[in-house]
Every structure is written in C-alpha cells, then in structure tokens.
CSV table of C-alpha atoms in Angstrom, one decimal:
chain,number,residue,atom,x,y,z
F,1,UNK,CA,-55.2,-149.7,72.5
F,2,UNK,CA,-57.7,-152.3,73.5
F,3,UNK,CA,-56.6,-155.1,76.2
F,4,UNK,CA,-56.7,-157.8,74.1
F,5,UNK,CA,-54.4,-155.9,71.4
F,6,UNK,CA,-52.3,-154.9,74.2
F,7,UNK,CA,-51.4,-159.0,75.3
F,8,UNK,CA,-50.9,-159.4,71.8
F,9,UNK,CA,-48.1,-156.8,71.7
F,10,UNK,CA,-46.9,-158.1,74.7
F,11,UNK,CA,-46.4,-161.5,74.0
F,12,UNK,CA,-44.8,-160.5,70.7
F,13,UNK,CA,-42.3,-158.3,71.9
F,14,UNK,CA,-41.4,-161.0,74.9
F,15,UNK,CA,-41.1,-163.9,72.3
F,16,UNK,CA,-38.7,-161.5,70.2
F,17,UNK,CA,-37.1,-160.0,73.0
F,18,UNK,CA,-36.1,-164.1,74.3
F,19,UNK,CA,-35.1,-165.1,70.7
F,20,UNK,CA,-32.8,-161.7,70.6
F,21,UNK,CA,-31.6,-163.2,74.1
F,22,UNK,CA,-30.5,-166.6,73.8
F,23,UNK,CA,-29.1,-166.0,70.1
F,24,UNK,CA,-27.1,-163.4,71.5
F,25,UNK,CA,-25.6,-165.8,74.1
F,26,UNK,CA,-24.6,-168.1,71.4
F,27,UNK,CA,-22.6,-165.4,69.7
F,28,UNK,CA,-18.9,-164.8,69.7
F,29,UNK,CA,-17.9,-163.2,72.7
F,30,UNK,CA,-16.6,-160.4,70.9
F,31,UNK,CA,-20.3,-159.0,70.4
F,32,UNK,CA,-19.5,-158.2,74.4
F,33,UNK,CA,-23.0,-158.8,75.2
F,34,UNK,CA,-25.1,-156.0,73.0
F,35,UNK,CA,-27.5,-158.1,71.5
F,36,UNK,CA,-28.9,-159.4,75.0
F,37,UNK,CA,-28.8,-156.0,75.6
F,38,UNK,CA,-31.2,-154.8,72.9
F,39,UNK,CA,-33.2,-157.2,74.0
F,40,UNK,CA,-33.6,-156.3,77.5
F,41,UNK,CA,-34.6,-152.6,76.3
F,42,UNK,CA,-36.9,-153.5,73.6
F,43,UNK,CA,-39.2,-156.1,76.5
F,44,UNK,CA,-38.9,-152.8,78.8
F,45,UNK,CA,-40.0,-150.9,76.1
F,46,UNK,CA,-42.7,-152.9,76.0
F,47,UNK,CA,-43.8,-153.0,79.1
F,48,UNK,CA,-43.7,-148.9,79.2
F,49,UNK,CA,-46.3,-148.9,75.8
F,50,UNK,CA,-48.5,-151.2,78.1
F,51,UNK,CA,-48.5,-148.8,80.9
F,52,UNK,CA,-48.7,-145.6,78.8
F,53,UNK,CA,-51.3,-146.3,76.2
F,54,UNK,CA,-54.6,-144.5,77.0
F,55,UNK,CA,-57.8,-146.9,76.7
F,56,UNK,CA,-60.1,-145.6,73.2
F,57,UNK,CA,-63.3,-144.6,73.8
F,58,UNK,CA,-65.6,-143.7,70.7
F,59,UNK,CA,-67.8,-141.2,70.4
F,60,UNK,CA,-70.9,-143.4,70.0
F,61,UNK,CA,-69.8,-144.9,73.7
F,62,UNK,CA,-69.2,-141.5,74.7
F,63,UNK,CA,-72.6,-139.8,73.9
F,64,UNK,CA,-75.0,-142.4,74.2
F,65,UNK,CA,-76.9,-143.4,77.7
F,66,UNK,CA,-74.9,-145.9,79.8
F,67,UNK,CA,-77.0,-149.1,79.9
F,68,UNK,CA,-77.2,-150.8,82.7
F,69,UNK,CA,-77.7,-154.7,83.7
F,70,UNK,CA,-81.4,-154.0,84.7
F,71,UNK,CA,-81.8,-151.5,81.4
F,72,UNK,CA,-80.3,-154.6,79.1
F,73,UNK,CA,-82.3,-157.6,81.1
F,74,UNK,CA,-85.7,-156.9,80.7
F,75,UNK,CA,-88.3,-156.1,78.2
F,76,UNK,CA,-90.7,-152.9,78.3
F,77,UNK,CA,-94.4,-153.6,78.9
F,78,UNK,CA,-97.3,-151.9,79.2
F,79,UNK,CA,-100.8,-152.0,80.8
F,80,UNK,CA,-104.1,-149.4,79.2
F,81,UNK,CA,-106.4,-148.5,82.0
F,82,UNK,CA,-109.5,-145.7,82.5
F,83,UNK,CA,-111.2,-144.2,84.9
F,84,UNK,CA,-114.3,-141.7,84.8
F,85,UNK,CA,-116.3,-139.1,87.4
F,86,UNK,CA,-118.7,-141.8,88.5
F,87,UNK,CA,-116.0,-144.2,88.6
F,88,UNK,CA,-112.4,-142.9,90.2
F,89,UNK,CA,-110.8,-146.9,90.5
F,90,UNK,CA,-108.5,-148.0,87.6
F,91,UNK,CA,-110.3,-150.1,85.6
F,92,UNK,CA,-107.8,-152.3,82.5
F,93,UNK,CA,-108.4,-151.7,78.7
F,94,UNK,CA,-108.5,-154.0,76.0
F,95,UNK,CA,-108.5,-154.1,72.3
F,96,UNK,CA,-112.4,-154.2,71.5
F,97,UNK,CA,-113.3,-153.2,74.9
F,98,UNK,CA,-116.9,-150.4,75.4
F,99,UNK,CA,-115.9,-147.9,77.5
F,100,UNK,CA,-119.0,-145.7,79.2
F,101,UNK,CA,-118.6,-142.6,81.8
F,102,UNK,CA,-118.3,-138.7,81.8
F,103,UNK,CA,-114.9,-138.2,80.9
F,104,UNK,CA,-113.3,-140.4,80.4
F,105,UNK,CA,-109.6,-140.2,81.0
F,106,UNK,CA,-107.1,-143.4,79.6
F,107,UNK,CA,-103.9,-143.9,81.1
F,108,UNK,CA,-100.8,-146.2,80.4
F,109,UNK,CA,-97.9,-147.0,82.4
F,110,UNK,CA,-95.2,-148.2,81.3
F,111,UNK,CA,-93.1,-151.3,83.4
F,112,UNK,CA,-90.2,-151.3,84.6
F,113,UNK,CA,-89.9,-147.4,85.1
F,114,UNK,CA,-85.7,-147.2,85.4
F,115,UNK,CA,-85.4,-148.3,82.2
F,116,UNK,CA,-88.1,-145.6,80.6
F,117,UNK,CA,-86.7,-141.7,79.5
F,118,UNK,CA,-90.5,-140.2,78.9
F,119,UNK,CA,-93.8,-141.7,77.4
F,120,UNK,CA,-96.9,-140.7,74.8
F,121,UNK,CA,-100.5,-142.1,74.6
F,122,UNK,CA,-102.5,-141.2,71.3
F,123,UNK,CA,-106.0,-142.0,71.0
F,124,UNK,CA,-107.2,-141.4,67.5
F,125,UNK,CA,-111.2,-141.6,66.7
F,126,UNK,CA,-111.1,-142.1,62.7
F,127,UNK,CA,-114.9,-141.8,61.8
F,128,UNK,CA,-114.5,-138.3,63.4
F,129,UNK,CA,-111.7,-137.2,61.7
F,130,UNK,CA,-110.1,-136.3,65.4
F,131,UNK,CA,-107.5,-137.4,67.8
F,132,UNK,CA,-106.2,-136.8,70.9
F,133,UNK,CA,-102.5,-136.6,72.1
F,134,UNK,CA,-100.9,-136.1,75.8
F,135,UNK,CA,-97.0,-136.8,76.7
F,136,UNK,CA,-94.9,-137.3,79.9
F,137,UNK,CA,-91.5,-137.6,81.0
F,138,UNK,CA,-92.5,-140.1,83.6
F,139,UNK,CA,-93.8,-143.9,82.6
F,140,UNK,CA,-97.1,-143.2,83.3
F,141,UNK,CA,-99.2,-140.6,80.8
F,142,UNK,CA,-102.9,-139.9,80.9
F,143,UNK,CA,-105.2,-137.9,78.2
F,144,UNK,CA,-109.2,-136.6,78.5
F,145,UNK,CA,-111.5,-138.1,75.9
F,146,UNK,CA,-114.0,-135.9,76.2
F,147,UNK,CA,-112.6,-133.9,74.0
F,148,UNK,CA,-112.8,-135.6,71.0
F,149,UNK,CA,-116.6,-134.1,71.1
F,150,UNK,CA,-118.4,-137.3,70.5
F,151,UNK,CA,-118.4,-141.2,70.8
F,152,UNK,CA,-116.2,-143.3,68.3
F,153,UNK,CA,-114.7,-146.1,68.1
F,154,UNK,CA,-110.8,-145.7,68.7
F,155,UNK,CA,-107.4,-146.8,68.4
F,156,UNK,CA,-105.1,-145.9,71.4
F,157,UNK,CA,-101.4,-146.1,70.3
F,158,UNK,CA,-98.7,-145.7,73.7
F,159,UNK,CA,-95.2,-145.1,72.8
F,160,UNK,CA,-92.0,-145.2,75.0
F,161,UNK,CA,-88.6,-143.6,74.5
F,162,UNK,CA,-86.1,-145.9,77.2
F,163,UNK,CA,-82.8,-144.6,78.2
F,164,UNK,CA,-80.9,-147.1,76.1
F,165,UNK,CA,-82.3,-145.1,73.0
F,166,UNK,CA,-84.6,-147.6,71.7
F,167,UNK,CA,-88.5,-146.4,70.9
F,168,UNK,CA,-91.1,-149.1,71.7
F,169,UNK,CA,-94.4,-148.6,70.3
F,170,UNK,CA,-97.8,-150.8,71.6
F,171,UNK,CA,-101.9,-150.2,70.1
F,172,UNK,CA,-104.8,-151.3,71.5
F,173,UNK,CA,-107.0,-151.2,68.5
F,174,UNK,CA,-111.2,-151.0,68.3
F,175,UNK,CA,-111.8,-149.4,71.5
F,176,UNK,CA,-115.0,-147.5,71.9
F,177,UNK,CA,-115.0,-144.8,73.6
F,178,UNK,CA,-118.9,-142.9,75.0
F,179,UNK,CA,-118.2,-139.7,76.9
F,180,UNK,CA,-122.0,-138.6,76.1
F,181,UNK,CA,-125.0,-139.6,76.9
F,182,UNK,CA,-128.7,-138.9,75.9
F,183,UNK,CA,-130.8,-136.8,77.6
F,184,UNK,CA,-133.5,-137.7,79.1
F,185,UNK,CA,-136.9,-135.7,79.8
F,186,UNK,CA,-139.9,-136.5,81.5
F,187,UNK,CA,-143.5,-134.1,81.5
F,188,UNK,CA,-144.9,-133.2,84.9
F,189,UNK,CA,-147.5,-131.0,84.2
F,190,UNK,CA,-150.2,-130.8,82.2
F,191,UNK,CA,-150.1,-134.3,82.4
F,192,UNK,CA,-153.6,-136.0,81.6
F,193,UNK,CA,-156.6,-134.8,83.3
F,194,UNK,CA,-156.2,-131.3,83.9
F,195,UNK,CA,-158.9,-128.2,83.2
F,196,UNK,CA,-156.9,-124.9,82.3
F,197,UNK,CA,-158.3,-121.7,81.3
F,198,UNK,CA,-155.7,-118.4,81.5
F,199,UNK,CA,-152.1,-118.9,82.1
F,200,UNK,CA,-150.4,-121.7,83.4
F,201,UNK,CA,-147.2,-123.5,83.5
F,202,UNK,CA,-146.2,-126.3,81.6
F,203,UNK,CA,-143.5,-127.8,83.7
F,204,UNK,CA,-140.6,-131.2,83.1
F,205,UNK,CA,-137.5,-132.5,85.1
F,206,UNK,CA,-134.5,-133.6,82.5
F,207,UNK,CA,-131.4,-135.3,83.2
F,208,UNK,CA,-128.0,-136.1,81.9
F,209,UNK,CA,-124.9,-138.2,83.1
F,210,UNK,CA,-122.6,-135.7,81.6
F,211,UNK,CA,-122.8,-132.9,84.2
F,212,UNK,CA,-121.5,-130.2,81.9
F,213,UNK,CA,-124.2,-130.3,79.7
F,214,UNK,CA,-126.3,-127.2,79.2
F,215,UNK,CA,-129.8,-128.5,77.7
F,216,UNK,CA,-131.8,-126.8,75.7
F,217,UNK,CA,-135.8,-127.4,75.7
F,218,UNK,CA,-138.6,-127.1,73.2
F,219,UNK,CA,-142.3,-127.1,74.3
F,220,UNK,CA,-145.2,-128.5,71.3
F,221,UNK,CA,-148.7,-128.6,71.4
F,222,UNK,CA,-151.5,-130.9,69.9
F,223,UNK,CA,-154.9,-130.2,69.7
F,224,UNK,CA,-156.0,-133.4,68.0
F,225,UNK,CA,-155.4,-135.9,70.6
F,226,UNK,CA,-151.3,-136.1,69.6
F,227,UNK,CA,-151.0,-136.7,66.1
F,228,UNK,CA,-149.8,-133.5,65.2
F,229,UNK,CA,-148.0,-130.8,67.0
F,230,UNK,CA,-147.5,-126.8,66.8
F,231,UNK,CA,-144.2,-125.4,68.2
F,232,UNK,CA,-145.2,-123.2,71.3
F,233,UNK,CA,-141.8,-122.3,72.3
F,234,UNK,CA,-137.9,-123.1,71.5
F,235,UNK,CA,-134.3,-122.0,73.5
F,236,UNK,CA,-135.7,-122.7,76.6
F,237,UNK,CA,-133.4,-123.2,79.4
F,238,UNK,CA,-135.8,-123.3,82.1
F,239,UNK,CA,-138.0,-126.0,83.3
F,240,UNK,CA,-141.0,-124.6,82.8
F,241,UNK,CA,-142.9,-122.3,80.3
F,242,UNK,CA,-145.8,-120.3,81.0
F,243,UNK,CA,-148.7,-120.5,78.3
F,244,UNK,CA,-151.7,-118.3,77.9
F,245,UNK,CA,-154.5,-120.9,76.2
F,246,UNK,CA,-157.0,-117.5,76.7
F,247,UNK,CA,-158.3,-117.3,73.2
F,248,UNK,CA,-158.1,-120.9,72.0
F,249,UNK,CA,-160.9,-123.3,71.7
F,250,UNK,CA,-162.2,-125.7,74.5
F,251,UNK,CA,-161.3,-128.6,73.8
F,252,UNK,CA,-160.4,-132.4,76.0
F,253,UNK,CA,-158.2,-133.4,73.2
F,254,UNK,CA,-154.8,-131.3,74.2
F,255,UNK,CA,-151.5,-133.3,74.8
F,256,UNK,CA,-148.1,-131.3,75.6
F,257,UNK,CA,-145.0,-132.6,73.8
F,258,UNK,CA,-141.4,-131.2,75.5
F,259,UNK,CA,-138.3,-132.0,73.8
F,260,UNK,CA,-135.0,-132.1,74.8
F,261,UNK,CA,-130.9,-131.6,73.0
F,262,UNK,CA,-128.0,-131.2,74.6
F,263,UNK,CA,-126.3,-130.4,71.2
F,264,UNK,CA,-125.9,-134.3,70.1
F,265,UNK,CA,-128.6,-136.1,71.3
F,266,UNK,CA,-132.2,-135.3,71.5
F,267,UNK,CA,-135.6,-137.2,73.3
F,268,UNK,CA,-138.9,-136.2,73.7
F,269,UNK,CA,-141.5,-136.6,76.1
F,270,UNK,CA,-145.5,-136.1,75.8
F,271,UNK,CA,-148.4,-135.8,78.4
F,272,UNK,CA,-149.9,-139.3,79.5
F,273,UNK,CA,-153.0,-138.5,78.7
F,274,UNK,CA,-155.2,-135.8,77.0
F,275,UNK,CA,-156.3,-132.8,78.9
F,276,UNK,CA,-158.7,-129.9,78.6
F,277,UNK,CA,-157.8,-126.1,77.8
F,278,UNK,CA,-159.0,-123.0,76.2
F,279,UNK,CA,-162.7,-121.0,76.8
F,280,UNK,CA,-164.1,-120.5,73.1
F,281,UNK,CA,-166.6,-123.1,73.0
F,282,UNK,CA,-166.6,-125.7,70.3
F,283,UNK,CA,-169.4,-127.0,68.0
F,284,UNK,CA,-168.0,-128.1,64.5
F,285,UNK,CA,-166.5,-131.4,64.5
F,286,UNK,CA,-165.5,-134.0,61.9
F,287,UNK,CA,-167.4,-137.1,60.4
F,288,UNK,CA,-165.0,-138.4,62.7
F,289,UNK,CA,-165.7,-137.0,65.7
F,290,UNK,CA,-162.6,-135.1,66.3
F,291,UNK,CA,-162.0,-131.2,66.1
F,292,UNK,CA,-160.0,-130.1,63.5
F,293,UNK,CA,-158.0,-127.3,65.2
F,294,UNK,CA,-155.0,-125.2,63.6
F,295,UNK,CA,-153.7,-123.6,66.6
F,296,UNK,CA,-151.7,-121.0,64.5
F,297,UNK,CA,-155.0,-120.0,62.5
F,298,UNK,CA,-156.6,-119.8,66.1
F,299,UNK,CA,-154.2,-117.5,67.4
F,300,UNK,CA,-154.2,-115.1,64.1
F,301,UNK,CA,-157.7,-114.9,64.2
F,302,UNK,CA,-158.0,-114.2,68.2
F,303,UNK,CA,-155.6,-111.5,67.5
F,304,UNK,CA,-157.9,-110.2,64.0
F,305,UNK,CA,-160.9,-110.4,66.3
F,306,UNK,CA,-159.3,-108.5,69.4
F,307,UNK,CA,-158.2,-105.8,66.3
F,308,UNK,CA,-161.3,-105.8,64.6
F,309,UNK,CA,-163.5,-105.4,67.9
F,310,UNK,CA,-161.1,-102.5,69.4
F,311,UNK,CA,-161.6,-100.7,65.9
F,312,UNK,CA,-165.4,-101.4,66.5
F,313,UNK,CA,-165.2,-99.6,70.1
F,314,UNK,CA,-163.1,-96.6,68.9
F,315,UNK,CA,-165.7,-96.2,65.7
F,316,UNK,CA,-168.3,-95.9,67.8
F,317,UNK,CA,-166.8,-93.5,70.6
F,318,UNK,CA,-166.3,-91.4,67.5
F,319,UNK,CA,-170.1,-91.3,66.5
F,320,UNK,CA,-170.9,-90.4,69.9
F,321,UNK,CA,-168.9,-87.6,70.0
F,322,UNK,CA,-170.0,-86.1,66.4
C-alpha cells in the first residue's frame, strides 16, 4: 500500500472510529459501553494495517537501473575527434570537415561518463559500398579508417546506451576521409646528357606518406625524343633496373620514362633531357630529321642477326672440315 493510500485509510478509520465513539456515549447506558468499545478496536486495527502492510514495488522498478540525480539532471553530449601517424594530438571533427593523414583513426567520447553503460561509432563511406564499425563499454570508442581501402566521403554515426535505458544517437554527416596518398617518383639516372654503350642502370627515389605501401615500378623507353614509349620492364620493386642498350641504334634522342602505383594511385616521371645510347650507327632519318626507331623491331632483328651470323660460323666450320 502506497503512503498516500495508507493516510487515506487512516483518516477514514479515525473519522469512523470518533463517530462510533461519541454516538456511543449518547446511547442508553444499558449498551454498557460496547459501541465505544468497537471503536477503540477498529482505530487500533488501524493503526496495526499501517504498520504491517509491506510497501509494492513493481517489477518495472525492480529490474530497471536505479537513476540517479546526476543520471536524470543532465543531457548526453558528444564531441568527434582524429588523430593520424604524423599527427598523434586530438584534433575535433565536424560535419563537412577534410580529414588527411596515414591512418586515420576517429574517436568520440561521450560526456558526462556516469551516466553512459557502453558506446558505438560507425563510419559508413557510401560511394564505396563499405563501412566501418568499433564498440566500447566505456564512453569513449575509437575505429581505424584505413580500412575502408580508399578515400570517400563519410558519415560517422556515434550511438550511446546510458544506464537509465535510454539510446541517444548523434551523426556528423559529409566527412571526408584520405588515408592514401599518391605516390610520387622522381628519375635520377639517365637523366639528360649521358653517353651509354653496354649495361647500365637506370635508377629513381619514390615516396609515399602511407608507410605501408609496397610500390610497384615500371621502366619505358623512347627513342624519338619522348613522344612515344616501349615498356622495358614491369613488377619492379627495386629502385633501379639494369638495361643492356648493346645492339640498339646510336642515337641522342633517348628519354627514360619510370612509373609508379601503389595499387590506387599512379605518377610518372621522365628524364629531363634527351640522352645518347646504343653502338649501331645510324644513317636513315626522316624528312623531319628525326629517327624513326621501333625498339621491339630493333631487338628482334639484333637477335635474327646474332642467329643468322652463329648459323653463318657453324656452316662454315662444316665446309672446313669436309
């Protein structure tokens, strides 16, 4: 019985008892004092129901989480931050914000923490069809970027469970996100000027902010100043390559083109200037005044003219010995 019931039965039972009371002192005296009587036994009995009756507690009171004055007086808020390898410091997030590092890892905490049971941040890229998830049972709950495998545009949606039961849900919309970064690649050698005959390397320096990357090179040649080129060599992960121009045709109108992927972006980079290479000397040229060159075609007929000439030497070692 509730306390406010319980007065209610006890003012009742007093104003009855009183009225049973008086009008029994107005009787005859042959009712010898029995109705004053009752009276006295129904207030006590009323008082023992006051004293006996256990206090109800439902079962929504008795399973749900006891809220308490700080839980009930203020609201849950949250703050979006990131940081990054090159940049450890907690830097805040907003809706629309650009967002540039290796690894970027977003993190939101959740204010005041007594009043929060555990916490979710989503980050969902929708032009990549992907999205990332990470929970905690603390207010504050961080997730890696990197692994939605390329840049987007994103909305990050934080959720909180608080101990009163209630969820509270905040997004920070139109957030791009750029883990990756294009490589870049820069020639070294040949690199205008040079004379090469034989073998010799062709050599580049590369970079990339994302230090996991593993590039992968590609090494071109042009034998008409740089408006064309002829794949040399491909799956390189070296800096260098070694190339045997023995066999092609002299010529001051070679350039080097090396091209560089880490497996979403791609640059290239090409000699400064022209250099000279091979030792077959040339005298047909264009009305133009160019060499036109087909480095494949020069290859395929070195190697018919090395066959040829061997086939010569072993034809005429076999004459000899007739």
């Amino acid at each position: 019985m509730s306390s406010k019931n319980r007065t209610k039965w006890l003012s009742l039972v007093i104003r009855v008892s009183i009225v049973s009371f008086t009008g029994g002192l107005k009787r005859l005296p042959d009712s010898r004092g029995r109705t004053p009587l009752v009276a006295l036994l129904l207030l006590t009995l009323g008082l023992l129901l006051m004293g006996l009756s256990p206090t109800h507690v439902s079962p929504a009171s008795a399973s749900s989480p006891i809220c308490d004055a700080t839980c009930c007086s203020e609201e849950p808020s949250v703050s979006l931050t990131y940081h990054s390898r090159s940049n450890t410091s907690e830097i805040p997030v907003s809706s629309g914000d650009i967002l540039a590092g290796d690894h970027i890892v977003l993190t939101s905490t959740w204010h005041p923490s007594t009043i929060i049971n555990r916490t979710r941040i989503e980050v969902s890229a929708e032009a990549l069809d992907a999205s990332l998830y990470a929970e905690s049972s603390s207010p504050a709950v961080s997730v890696d970027t990197r692994y939605l495998n390329n840049n987007a545009s994103c909305t990050v949606t934080m959720t909180a469970w608080l101990k009163n039961g209630t969820v509270v849900v905040a997004l920070s919309p139109d957030v791009y996100i750029g883990n990756f970064f294009k490589p870049t690649v820069r020639v070294v050698s040949p690199n205008g000027g040079e004379v090469w005959t034989g073998h010799n390397n062709i050599t580049w320096i590369a970079e990339d902010l994302n230090q996991d990357e593993t590039l992968v090179f590609a090494v071109y040649l042009s034998a008409d100043s740089g408006r064309t080129y002829q794949l040399l060599a491909s799956g390189l992960t070296t800096n260098h390559y070694t190339w045997n121009c023995t066999g092609l045709p002299r010529l001051d109108t070679y350039s080097v083109q090396v091209r560089v992927s880490d497996g979403i972006y791609m640059s290239t980079d090409s000699s400064d200037a022209l250099f000279t290479a091979g030792d077959i000397p040339v005298t047909s040229t264009t009305s133009g005044g160019q060499p036109v060159i087909d480095i494949t075609a020069v290859y395929l007929l070195a190697a018919i003219v090395t066959s040829s000439t061997m086939a010569l030497i072993v034809y005429v070692a076999a004459k000899r010995w007739l």
